[in-house]
Coordinates of C-alpha atoms in Angstrom, one line a residue:
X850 CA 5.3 19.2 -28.0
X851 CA 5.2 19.0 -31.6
X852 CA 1.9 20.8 -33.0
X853 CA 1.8 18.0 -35.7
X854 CA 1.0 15.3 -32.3
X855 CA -1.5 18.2 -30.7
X856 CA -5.1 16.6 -30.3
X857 CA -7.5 19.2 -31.6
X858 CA -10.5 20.5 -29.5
X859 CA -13.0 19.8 -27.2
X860 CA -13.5 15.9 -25.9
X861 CA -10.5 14.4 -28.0
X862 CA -8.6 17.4 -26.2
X863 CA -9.9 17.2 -23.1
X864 CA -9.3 13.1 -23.1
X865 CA -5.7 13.7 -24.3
X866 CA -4.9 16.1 -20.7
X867 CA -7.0 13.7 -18.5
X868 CA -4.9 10.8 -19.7
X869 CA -1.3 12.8 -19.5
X870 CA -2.5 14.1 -15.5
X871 CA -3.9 10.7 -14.3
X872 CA -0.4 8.9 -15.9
X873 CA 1.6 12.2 -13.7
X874 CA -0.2 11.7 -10.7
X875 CA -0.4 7.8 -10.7
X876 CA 3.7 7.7 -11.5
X877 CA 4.2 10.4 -8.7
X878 CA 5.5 13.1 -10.8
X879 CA 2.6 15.2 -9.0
X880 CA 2.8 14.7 -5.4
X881 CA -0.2 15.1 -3.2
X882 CA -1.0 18.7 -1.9
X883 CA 0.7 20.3 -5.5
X884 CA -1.0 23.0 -7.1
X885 CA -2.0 22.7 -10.5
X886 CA -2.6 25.5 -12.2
X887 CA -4.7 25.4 -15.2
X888 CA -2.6 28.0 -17.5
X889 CA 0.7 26.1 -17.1
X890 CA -0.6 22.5 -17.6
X891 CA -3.0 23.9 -20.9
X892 CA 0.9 25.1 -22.3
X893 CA 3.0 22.2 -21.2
X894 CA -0.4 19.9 -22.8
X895 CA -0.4 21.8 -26.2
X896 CA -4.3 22.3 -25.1
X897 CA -6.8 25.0 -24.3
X898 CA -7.4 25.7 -20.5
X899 CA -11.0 25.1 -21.0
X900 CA -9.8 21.2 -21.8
X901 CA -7.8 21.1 -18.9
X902 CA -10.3 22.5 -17.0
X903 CA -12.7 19.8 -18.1
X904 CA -10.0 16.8 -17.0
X905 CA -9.8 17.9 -13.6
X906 CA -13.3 18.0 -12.9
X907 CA -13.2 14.7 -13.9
X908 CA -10.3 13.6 -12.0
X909 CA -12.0 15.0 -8.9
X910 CA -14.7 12.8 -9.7
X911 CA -12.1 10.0 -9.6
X912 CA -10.7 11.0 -6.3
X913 CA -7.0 12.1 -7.5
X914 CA -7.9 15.7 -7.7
X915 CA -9.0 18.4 -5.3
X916 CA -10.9 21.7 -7.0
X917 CA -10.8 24.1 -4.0
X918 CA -13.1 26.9 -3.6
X919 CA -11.7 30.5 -5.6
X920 CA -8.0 28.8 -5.2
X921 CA -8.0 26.0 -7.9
X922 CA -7.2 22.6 -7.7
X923 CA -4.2 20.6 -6.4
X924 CA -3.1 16.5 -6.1
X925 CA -5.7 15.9 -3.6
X926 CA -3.8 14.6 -0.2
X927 CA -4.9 10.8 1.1
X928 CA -5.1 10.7 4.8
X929 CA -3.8 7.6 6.4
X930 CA -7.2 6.8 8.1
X931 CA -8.9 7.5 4.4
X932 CA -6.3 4.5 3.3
X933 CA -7.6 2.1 5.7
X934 CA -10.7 2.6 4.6
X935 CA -10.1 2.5 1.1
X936 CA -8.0 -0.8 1.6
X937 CA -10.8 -2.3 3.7
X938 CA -13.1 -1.6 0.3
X939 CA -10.5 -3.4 -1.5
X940 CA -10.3 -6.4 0.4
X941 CA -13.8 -6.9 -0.7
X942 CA -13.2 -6.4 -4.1
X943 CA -10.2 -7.9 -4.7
X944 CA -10.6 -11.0 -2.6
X945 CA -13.6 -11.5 -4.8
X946 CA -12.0 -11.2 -8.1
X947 CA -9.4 -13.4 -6.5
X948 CA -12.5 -16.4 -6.0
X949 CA -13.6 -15.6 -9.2
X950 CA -10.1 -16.3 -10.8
X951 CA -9.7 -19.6 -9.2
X952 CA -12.8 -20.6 -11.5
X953 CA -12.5 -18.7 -14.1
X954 CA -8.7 -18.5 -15.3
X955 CA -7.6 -20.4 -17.9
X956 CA -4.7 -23.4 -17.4
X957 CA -2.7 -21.2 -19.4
X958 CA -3.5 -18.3 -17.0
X959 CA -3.1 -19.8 -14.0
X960 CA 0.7 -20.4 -15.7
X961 CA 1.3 -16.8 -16.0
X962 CA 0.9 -16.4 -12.2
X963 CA 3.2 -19.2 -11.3
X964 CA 5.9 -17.4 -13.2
X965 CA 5.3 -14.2 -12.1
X966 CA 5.3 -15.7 -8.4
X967 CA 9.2 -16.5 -9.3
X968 CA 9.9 -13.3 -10.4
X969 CA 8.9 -11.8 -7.4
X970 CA 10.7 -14.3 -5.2
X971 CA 14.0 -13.1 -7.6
X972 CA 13.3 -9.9 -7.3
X973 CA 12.8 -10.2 -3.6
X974 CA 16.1 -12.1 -3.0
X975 CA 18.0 -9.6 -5.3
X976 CA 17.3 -6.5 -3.2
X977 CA 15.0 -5.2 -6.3
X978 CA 12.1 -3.2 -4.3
X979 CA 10.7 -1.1 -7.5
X980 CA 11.3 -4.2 -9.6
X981 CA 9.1 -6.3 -6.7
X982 CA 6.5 -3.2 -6.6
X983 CA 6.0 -3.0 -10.6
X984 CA 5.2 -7.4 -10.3
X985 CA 3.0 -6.7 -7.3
X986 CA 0.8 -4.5 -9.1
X987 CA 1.0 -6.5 -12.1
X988 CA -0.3 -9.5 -9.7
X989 CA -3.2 -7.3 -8.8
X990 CA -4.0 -6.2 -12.3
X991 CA -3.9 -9.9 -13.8
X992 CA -6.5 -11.2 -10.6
X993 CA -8.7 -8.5 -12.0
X994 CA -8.4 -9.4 -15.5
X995 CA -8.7 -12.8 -14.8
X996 CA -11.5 -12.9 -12.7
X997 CA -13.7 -11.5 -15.7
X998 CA -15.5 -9.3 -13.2
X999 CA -15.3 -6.1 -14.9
X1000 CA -17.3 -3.9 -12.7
X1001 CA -15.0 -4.7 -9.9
X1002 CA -12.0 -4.3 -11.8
X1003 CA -13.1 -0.5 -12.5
X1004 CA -13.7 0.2 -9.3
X1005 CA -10.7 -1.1 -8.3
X1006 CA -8.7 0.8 -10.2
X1007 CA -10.0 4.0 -9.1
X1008 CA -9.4 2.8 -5.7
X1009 CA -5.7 2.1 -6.3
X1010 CA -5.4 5.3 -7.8
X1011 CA -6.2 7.0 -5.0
X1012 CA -3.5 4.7 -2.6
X1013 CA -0.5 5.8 -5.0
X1014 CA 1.8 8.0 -2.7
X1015 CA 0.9 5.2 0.0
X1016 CA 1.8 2.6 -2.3
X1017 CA 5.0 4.2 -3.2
X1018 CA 5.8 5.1 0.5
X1019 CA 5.4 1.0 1.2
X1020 CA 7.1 -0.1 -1.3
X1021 CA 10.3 1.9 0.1
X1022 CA 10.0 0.7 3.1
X1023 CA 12.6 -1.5 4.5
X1024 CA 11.8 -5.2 5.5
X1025 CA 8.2 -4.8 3.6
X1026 CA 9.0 -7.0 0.5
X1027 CA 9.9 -9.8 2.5
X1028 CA 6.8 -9.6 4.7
X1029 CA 4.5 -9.3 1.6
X1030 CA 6.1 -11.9 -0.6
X1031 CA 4.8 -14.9 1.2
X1032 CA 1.3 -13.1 1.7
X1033 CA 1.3 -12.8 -2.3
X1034 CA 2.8 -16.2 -2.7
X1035 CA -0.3 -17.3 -0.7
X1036 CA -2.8 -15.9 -2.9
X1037 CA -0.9 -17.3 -6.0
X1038 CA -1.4 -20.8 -4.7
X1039 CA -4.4 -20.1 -3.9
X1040 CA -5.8 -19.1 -7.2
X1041 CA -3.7 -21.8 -9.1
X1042 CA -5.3 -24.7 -7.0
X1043 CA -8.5 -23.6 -8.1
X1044 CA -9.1 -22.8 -4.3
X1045 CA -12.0 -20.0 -4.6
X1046 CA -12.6 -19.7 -0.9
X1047 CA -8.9 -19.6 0.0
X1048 CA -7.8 -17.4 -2.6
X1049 CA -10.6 -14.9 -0.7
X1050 CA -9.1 -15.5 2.5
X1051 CA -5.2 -15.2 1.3
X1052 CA -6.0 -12.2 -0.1
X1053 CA -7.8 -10.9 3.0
X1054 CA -4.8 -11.8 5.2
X1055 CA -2.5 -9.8 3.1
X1056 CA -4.8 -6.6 3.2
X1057 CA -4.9 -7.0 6.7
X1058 CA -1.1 -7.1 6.9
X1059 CA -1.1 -3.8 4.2
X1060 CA -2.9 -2.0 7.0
X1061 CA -1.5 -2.8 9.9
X1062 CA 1.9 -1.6 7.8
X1063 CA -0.6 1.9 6.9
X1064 CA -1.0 2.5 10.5
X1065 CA 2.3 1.8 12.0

């Protein structure tokens, strides 16, 4: 790292390794289970290991990380039941923010959506699983950000946070984009007929369907 792009000390240094671990952890770079050992990431961060320190106790706050009695702390591992549960939370959530962006989303919004249901549909037909995944999310993420419900939209994101080698591992799988797309297509319409109580539902159904996939 060039020492010119070092942060300095204390919270601004402590901010700049909790940001650079959540991003490792939430692209997969650090898989569940990996040790992370404070002296290595304070060199690779350009930090001290009292900032590092500091990040991790936050991300075990946030559910990513695991701070293990006298042994440290490692990529805290997601059990499949945990999933469930955690996707059972989100159906809540997000088939809320989904009702709420029925009523709340702009014309101009609700554009955006239909578009990005056609890229998915191309992506879909051309084979493109980590294209697919990347528009999925981004679905998800716009719902949130649409639906103006902020206090859902952070929780939510810790949620997904914690679902990333699970998300990964679904996205991979073969035959799950073309099970998905419709379910997401659903919600789309949905939201774009100004639909609150079906966008709810069509966003229940495809939970239910990422659960069933969880288990199986």
């Amino acid at each position: 790292m060039d020492p010119s792009a070092r942060p300095g000390t204390g919270e601004q240094a402590k901010q700049h390794a909790l940001k650079l671990l959540r991003d490792a952890i939430l692209r997969g770079d650090m898989v569940p289970a990996q040790r992370l050992v404070e002296n290595e990431l304070a060199e690779q961060f350009g930090v001290t290991r009292a900032s590092i320190r500091a990040a991790l106790i936050d991300l075990a706050a946030e559910g990513l990380v695991e701070r293990i009695r006298n042994r440290g702390s490692r990529v805290r591992v997601v059990s499949v039941d945990e999933a469930v549960a955690i996707t059972e939370c989100r159906m809540v959530l997000e088939g809320l923010c989904a009702a709420k962006a029925a009523v709340e989303a702009t014309d101009e919004q609700l554009d955006r959506l239909r578009r990005l249901g056609g890229e998915m549909s191309k992506a879909v037909a051309g084979g493109e699983s980590m294209t697919y995944s990347q528009l999925n999310r981004e679905l998800h993420s716009l719902l949130r950000e649409y639906s103006g419900q902020s206090v859902a939209d952070e929780l939510l994101q810790r949620l997904h946070a914690q679902l990333v080698r699970h998300r990964f591992q679904l996205a991979l799988r073969p035959g799950r984009p073309q099970k998905s797309l419709p379910e997401h297509l659903a919600i789309i319409d949905a939201v774009t007929a100004r639909d609150p109580n079906a966008a709810d539902q069509a966003v229940r159904a495809h939970l239910t369907s990422v659960i069933t996939a969880l288990r199986e």
